[in-house]
Coordinates of C-alpha atoms (C1' of nucleotides) in Angstrom, one line a residue:
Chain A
X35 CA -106.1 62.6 50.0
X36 CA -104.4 63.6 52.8
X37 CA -102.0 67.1 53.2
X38 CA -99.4 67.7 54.6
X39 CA -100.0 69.0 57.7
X40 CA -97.3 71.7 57.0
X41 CA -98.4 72.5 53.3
X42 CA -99.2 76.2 52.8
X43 CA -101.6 77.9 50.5
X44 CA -99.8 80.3 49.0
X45 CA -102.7 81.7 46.7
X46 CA -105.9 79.5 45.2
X47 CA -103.9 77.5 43.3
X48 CA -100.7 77.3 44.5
X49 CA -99.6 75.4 47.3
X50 CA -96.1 75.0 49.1
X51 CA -94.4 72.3 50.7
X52 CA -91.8 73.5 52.9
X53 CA -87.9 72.4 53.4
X54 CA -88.5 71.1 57.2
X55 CA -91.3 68.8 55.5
X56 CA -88.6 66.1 55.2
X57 CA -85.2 65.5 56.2
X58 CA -82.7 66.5 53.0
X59 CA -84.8 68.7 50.9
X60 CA -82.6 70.8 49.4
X61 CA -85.6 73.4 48.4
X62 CA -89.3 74.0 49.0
X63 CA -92.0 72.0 47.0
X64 CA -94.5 74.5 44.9
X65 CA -97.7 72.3 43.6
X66 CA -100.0 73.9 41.8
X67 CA -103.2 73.0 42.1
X68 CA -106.6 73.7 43.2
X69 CA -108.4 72.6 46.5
X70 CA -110.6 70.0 44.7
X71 CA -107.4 68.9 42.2
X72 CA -104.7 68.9 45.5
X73 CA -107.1 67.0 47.8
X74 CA -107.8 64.2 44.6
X75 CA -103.6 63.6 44.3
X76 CA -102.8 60.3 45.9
X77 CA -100.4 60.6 48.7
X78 CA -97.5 59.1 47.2
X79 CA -97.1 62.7 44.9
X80 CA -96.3 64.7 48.3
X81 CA -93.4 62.4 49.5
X82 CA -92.3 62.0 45.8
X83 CA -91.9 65.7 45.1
X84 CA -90.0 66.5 48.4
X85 CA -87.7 63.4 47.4
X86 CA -86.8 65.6 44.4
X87 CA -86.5 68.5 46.0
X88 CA -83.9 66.4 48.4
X89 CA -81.3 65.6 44.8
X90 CA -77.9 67.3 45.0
X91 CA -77.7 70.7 42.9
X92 CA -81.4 71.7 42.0
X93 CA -81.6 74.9 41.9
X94 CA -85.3 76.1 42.8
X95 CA -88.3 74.5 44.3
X96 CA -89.6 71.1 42.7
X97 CA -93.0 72.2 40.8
X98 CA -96.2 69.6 40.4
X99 CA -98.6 70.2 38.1
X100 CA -101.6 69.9 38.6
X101 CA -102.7 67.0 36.6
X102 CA -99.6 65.3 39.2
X103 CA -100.5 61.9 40.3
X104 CA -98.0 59.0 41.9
X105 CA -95.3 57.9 39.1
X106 CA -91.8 56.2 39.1
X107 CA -89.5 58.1 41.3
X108 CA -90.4 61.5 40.1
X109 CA -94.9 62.0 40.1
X110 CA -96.0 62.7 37.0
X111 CA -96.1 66.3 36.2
X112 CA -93.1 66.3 38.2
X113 CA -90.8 69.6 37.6
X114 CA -87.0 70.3 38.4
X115 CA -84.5 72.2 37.8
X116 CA -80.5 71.0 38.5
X117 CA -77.2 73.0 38.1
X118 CA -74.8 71.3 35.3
X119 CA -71.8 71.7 37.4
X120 CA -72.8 70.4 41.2
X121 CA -76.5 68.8 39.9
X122 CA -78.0 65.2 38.7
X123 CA -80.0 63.7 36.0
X124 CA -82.2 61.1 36.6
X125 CA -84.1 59.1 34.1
X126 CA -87.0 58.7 36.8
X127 CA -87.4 62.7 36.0
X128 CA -87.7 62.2 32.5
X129 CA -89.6 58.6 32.3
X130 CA -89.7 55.4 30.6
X131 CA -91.5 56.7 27.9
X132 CA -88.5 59.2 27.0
X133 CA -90.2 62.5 24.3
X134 CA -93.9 61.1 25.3
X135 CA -95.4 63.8 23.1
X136 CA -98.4 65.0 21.5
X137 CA -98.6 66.6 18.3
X138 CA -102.0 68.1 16.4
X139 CA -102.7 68.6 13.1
X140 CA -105.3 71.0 11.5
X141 CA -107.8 70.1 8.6
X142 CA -110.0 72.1 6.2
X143 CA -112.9 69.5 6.7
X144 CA -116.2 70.0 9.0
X145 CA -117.4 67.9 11.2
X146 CA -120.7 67.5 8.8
X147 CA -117.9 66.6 6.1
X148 CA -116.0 64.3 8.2
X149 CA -118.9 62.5 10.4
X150 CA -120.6 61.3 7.8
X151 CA -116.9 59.1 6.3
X152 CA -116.2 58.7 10.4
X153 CA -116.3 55.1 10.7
X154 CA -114.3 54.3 6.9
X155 CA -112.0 57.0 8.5
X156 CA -111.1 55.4 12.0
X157 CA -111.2 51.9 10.7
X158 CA -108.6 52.9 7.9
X159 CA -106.4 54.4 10.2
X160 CA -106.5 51.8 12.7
X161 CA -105.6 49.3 10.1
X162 CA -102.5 51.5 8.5
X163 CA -101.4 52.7 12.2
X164 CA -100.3 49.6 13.9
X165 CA -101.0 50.1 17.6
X166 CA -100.7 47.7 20.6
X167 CA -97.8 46.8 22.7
X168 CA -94.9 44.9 20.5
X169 CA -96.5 46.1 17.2
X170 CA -93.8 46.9 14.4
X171 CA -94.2 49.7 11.9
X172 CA -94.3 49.9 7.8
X173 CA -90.9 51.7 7.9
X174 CA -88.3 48.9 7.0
X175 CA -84.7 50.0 7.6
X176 CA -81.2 48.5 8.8
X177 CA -79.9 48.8 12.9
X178 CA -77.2 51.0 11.3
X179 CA -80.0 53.4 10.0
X180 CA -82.1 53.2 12.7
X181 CA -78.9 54.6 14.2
X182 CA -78.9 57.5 11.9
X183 CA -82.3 58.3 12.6
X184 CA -82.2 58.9 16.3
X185 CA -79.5 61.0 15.4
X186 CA -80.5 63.2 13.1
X187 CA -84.4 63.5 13.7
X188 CA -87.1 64.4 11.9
X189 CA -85.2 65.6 9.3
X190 CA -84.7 61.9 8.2
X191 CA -88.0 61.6 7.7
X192 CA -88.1 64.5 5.0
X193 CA -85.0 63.1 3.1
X194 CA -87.1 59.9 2.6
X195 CA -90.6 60.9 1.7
X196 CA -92.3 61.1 5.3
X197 CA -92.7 64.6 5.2
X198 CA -92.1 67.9 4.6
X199 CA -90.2 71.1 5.7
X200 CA -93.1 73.0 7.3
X201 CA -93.8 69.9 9.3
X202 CA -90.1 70.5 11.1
X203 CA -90.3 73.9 11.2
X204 CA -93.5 73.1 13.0
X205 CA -91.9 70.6 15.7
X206 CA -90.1 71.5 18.9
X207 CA -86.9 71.6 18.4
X208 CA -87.2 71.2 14.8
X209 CA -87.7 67.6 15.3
X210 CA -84.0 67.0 16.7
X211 CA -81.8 67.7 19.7
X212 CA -78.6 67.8 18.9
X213 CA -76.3 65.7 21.1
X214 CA -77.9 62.3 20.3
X215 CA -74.8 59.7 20.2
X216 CA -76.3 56.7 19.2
X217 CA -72.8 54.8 20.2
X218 CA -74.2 55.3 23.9
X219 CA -77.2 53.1 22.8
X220 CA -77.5 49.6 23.5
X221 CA -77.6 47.4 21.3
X222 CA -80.3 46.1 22.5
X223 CA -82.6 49.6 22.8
X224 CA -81.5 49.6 19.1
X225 CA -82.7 45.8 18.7
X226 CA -86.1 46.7 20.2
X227 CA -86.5 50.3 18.4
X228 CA -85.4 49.7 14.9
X229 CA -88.9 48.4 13.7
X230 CA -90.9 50.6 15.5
X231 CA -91.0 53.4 14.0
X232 CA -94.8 54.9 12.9
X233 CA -96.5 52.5 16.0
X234 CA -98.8 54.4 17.9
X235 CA -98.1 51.9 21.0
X236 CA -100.2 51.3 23.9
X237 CA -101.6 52.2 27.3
X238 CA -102.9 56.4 26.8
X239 CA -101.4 56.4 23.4
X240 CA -104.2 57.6 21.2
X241 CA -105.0 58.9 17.6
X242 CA -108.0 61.0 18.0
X243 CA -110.4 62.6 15.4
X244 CA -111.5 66.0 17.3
X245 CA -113.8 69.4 16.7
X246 CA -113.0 72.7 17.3
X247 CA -116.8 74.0 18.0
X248 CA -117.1 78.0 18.0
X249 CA -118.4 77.9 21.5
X250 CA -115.0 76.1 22.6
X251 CA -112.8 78.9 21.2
X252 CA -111.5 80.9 24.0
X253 CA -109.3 82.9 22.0
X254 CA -109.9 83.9 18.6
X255 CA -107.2 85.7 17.4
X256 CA -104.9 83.0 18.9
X257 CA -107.1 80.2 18.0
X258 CA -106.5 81.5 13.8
X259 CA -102.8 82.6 13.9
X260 CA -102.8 78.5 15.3
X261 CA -105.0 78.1 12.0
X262 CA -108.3 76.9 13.6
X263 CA -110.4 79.7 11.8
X264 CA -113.5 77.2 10.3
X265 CA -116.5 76.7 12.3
X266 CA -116.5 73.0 13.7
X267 CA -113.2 72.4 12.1
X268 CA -111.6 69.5 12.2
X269 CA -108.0 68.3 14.2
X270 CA -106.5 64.9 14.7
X271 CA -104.6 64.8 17.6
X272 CA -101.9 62.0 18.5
X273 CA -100.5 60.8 21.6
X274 CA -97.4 58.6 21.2
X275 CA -93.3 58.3 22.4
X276 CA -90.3 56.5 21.8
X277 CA -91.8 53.0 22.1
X278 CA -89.5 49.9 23.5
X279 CA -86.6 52.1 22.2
X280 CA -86.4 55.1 25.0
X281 CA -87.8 52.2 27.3
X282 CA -85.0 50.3 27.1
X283 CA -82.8 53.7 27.0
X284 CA -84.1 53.9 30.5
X285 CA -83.8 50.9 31.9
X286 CA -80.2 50.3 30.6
X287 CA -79.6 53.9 32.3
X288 CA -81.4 53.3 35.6
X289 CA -79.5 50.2 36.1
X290 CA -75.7 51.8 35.4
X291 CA -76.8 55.1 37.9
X292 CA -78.0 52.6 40.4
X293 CA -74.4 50.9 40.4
X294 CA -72.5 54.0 40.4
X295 CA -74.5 56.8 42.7
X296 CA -73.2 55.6 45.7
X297 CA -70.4 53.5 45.4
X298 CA -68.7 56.1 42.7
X299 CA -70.4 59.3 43.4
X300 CA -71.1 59.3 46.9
X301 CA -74.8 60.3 46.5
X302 CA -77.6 59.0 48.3
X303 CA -81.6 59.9 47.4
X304 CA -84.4 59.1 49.8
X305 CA -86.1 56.6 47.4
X306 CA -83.9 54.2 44.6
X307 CA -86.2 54.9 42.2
X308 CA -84.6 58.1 42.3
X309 CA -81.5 56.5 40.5
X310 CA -79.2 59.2 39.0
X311 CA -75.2 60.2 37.7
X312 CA -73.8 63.9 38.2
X313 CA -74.9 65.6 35.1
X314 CA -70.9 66.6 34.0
X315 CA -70.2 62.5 35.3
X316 CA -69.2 60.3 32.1
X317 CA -72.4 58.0 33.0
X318 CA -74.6 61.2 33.2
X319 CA -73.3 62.6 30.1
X320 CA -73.8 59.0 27.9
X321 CA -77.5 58.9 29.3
X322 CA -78.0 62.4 28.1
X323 CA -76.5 61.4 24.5
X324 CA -78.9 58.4 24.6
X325 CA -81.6 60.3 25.9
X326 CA -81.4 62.6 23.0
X327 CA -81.5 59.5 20.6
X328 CA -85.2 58.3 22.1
X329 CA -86.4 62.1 22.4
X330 CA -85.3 62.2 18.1
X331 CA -86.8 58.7 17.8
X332 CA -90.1 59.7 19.3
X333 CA -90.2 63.0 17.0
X334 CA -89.5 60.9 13.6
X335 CA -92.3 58.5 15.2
X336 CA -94.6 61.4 15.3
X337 CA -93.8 62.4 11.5
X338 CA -94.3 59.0 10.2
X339 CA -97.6 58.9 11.5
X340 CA -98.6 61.9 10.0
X341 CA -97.9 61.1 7.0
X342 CA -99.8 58.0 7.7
X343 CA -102.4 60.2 8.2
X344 CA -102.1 62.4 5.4
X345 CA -102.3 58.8 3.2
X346 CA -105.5 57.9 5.3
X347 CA -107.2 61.2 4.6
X348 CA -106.2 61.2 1.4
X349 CA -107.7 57.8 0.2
X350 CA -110.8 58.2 2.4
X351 CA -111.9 61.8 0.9
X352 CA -110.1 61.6 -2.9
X353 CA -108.2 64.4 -2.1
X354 CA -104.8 65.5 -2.7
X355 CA -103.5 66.0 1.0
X356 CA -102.6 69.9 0.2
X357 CA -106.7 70.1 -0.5
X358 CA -107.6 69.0 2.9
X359 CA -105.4 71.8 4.8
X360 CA -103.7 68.8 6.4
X361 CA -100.9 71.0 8.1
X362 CA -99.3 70.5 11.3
X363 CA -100.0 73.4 14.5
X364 CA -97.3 71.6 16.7
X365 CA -95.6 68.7 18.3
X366 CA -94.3 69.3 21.8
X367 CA -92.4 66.6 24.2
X368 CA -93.6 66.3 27.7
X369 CA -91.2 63.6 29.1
X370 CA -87.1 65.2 28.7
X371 CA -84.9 66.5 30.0
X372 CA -83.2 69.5 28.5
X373 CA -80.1 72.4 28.9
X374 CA -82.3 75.5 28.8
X375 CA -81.7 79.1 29.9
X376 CA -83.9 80.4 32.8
X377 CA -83.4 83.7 35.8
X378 CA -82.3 81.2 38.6
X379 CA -81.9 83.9 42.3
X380 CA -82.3 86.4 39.5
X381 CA -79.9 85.9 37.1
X382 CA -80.0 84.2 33.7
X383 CA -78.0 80.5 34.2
X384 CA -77.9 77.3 32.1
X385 CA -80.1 74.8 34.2
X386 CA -80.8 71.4 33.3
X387 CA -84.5 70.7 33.7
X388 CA -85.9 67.7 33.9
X389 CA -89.9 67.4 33.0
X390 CA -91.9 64.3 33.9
X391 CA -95.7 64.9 32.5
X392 CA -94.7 68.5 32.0
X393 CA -95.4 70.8 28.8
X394 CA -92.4 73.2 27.9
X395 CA -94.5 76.5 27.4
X396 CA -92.3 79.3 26.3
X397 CA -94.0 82.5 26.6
X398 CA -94.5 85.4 23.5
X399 CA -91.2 86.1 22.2
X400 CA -89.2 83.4 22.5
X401 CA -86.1 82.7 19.9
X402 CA -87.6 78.9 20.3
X403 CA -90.3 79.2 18.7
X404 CA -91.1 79.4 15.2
X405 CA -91.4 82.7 13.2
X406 CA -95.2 82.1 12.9
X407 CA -96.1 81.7 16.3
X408 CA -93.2 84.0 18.0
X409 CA -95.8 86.7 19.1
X410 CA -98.4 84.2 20.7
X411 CA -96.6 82.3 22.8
X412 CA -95.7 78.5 22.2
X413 CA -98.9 76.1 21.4
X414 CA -99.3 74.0 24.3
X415 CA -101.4 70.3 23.0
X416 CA -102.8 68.9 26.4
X417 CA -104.5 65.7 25.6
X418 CA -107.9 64.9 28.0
X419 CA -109.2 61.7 27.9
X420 CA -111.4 60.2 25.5
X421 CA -114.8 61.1 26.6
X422 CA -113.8 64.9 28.1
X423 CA -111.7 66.4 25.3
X424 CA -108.6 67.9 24.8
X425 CA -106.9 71.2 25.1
X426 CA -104.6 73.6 23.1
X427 CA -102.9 75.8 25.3
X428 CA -100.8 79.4 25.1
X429 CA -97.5 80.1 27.1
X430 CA -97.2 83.3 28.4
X431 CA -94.3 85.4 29.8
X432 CA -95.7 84.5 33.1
X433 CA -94.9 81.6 32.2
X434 CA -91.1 81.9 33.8
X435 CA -92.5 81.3 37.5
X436 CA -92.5 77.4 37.2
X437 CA -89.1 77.2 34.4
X438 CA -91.9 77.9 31.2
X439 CA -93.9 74.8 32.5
X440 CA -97.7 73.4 32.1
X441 CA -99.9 70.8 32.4
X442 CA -100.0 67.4 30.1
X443 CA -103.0 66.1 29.9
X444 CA -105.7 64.7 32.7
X445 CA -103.7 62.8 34.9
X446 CA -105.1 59.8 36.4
X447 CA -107.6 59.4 39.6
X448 CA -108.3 55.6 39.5
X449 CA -105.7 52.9 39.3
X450 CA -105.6 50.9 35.9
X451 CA -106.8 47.8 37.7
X452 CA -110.0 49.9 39.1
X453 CA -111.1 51.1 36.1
X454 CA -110.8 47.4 34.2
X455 CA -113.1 46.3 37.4
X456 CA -115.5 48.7 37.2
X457 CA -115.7 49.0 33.1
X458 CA -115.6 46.8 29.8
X459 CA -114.6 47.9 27.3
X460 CA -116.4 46.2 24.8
X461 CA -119.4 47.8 26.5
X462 CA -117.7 51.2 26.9
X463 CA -117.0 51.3 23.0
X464 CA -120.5 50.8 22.2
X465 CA -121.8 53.5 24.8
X466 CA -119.0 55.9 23.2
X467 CA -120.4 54.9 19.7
X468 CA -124.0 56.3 20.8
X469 CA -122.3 59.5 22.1
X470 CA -121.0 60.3 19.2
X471 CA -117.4 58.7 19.5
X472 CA -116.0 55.9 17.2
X473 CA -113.1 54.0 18.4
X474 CA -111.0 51.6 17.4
X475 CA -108.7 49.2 19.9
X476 CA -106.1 47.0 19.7
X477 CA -107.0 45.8 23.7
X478 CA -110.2 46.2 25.1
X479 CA -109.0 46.1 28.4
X480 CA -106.5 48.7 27.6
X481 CA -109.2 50.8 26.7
X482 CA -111.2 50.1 29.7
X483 CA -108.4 51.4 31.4
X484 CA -108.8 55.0 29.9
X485 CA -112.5 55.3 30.9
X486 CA -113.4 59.4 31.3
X487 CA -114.1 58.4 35.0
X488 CA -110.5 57.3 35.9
X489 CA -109.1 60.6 34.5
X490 CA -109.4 64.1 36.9
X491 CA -111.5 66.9 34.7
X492 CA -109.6 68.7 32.2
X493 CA -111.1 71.5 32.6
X494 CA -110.0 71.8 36.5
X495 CA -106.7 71.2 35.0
X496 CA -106.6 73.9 32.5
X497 CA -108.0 76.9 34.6
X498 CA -105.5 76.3 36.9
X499 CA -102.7 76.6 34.6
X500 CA -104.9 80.0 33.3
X501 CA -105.3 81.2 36.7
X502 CA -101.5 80.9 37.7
X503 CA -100.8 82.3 34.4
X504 CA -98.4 79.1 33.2
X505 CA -100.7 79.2 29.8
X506 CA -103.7 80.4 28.9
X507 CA -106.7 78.5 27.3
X508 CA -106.9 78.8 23.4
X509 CA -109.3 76.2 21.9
X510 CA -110.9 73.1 23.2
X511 CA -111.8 70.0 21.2
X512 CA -114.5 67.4 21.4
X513 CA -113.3 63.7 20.1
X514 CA -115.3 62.3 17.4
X515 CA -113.1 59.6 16.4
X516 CA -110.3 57.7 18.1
X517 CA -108.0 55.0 18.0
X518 CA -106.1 53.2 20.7
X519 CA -103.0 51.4 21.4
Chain B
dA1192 C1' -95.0 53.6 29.4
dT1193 C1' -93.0 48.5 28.3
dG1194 C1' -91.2 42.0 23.8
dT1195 C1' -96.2 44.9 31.2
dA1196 C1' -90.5 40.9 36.3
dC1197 C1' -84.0 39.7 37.6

DNA sequence: ATGTAC
């Protein structure tokens, strides 16, 4: 829409926002984007990224990405930085839907193999993946539990049958932060969270049956040591987070920082949505500890639904699960935030950085990675929409100019309400069916909602994080199946 | 995103 009039092109694709843009920005605003991607933002993303770059102690410029668009108090693909001793945290950084993540799992299957069983396929996993908002999962286990499992991850989920040890080795973080202190959950987070575990959810969430076609491989030696090495092989990719449970994390969080930031802390942001505690502050430290819980929640979420999957596949093709190659390439949060060591001014700090529609993308060589991948560079999963396609991404050392960060997916051009006015999605199932695309929905206006058309073009997202060298392109996929929340 | 709002 409209620039502002003192933005400045710093090279094709990245843009700067200056201090004197706003009263009380702290730091300058880098977006990166192109032309075509910057002048599609809404409005609301400028004034919402110079309000970050306005919170006490960050310690380098607030980054968009260029899939940004207008979010809650942070845009999505919102980017910061903030110094643990004099710095913030602020759940409108992270979002509502705390370890939103994608994760994407390789097959041994074709598409000739797997087209032909496509509709048996979706229809199966739609019925054994409950999706939808309020849907409850298959996984039946006490509040006390529950409590265990957001603090000790994925690795729960191997203890009781839901998985296995490549699978962790395979998440970030090895499927748990550590930190999570369940006793700084609510009791009601834990009310809404405990049956929830291995629901897909609603809105973008997604299960999607995709196609690694040979012409779509960008990089080849990447692309195998990733384990796409089959012509037209076959991924599922999922889209999911932490459900009601990191929602109400949130919520319970935003309400305590609103009572304290002023009257306690003496801080005052240029928008309320802003809410947020002094990172070392008791109420800052208890919503990290809770935090943690949701982004462990959403990981053990993730797992549960694989092995969902591996069941699905497995009944659907008479195969042991081993025989299909059904092995995870990565899971990988893009809504935390999380203590991580960049070269702040030059030198090498603990920085606490907070990433709202942001991918982590360590570059080649990073101790965080696992041993498989610690020569290419992290796997970066960006998830288009439904009718464009999907991405998975490389970091790079490069990388380190925006804090290790990328893209997350699309981002969104229309307005939920436009695109239900303009489409139905009864009618835009059916015209996906004739293209090749079989989907599943638990809301046909939610799916209406994620019509191609309301998304920005993945592709314009991905070459800019290529041309700024935040990742590089390694595969893209074509959907062939999908189911949605 | 969300038992889609106090």
């Amino acid at each position: 829409m409209k620039l502002p009039k003192s933005i400045k092109k710093l090279t094709d694709n990245i843009w700067e926002i200056p201090e004197s843009y706003k009263a009380g920005m702290n730091v300058p605003v880098r977006i990166y984007a192109s032309e075509k991607l910057i002048t599609e933002m809404d409005e609301g993303v400028f004034g919402q990224i110079s309000n970050v770059a306005a919170l006490p102690g960050i310690t380098g410029p607030a980054y968009c990405m260029p899939d940004g668009h207008w979010g809650y108090g942070f845009p999505i693909g919102g980017v910061a930085a903030f110094d643990p001793e004099t710095g913030v945290i602020s759940p409108g950084g992270i979002g509502f839907d705390i370890n939103c993540g994608m994760r994407l799992i390789r097959t041994i299957l074709t598409v000739d193999e797997v087209r032909s069983r496509i509709r048996d396929l979706v229809d199966k996993l739609f019925k054994r993946i409950p999706a939808g908002v309020g849907t409850t999962g298959f996984v039946v286990i006490s509040r006390d539990e529950f409590r265990e499992v957001v603090e000790s991850g994925a690795q729960w989920c191997v203890k009781n049958g839901y998985g296995v040890e490549e699978d962790i080795d395979l998440t970030e973080e090895k499927g748990c932060v550590a930190g999570a202190d369940a006793s700084k959950v609510s009791a009601s987070a834990i009310e809404r969270g405990y049956r929830q575990i291995g629901t897909l959810g609603s809105g973008n969430h997604y299960l999607e049956i995709q196609v690694a076609k040979p012409v779509n491989i960008y990089d080849p030696k990447l692309a195998k040591t990733f384990g796409i090495d089959i012509p037209n092989q076959v991924c599922i990719m999922l889209h999911c987070g932490s459900r009601g449970f990191g929602h109400q994390v949130a919520t319970d969080y935003l309400h305590t920082f609103l009572s304290v930031m002023g009257k306690k802390y003496d801080i005052t942001t240029p928008d309320r949505e802003l809410a947020c505690a002094p990172f070392r502050s008791q109420e800052g430290q208890d919503y990290f500890a809770a935090m943690k819980c949701a982004i462990n929640m959403s990981y053990v979420n993730r797992q549960v639904i694989l092995h969902r999957v591996r069941e699905v596949f497995s009944d659907v093709f008479h195969r042991d699960p081993a025989d299909l190659g059904l092995h995870m390439i990565y899971d990988i949060a893009h809504n935390t935030a999380m203590l991580e060591k960049h070269i702040i001014d030059g030198t090498e700090r603990e920085v606490l950085v907070h990433r709202k529609g942001a991918t982590r993308a360590f570059g080649p060589g990073s101790t965080s990675l696992p041993a498989v991948y610690r020569n290419s560079g992290q796997p970066v999963i960006i998830g288009g929409s439904m009718e464009t396609g999907s991405y998975l991404l490389a970091g790079l050392g490069s990388g380190e100019q925006t804090l290790f960060t990328t893209a997350h997916g699309s981002g969104r051009t229309m307005s939920r309400r436009q695109a239900k006015k303009l489409h139905n999605g009864k009618q835009l199932q059916h015209d996906l069916e004739e293209r090749g695309i079989y989907i599943r929905t638990a809301s046909y206006s939610a799916l209406a909602e994620e019509v191609g058309e309301a998304y920005k073009n993945i592709d314009d997202v991905v070459a800019v994080t290529e041309n700024t060298g935040i990742s590089k392109r390694v595969v893209r996929f074509v959907p062939i199946g999908n189911i949605k929340g």
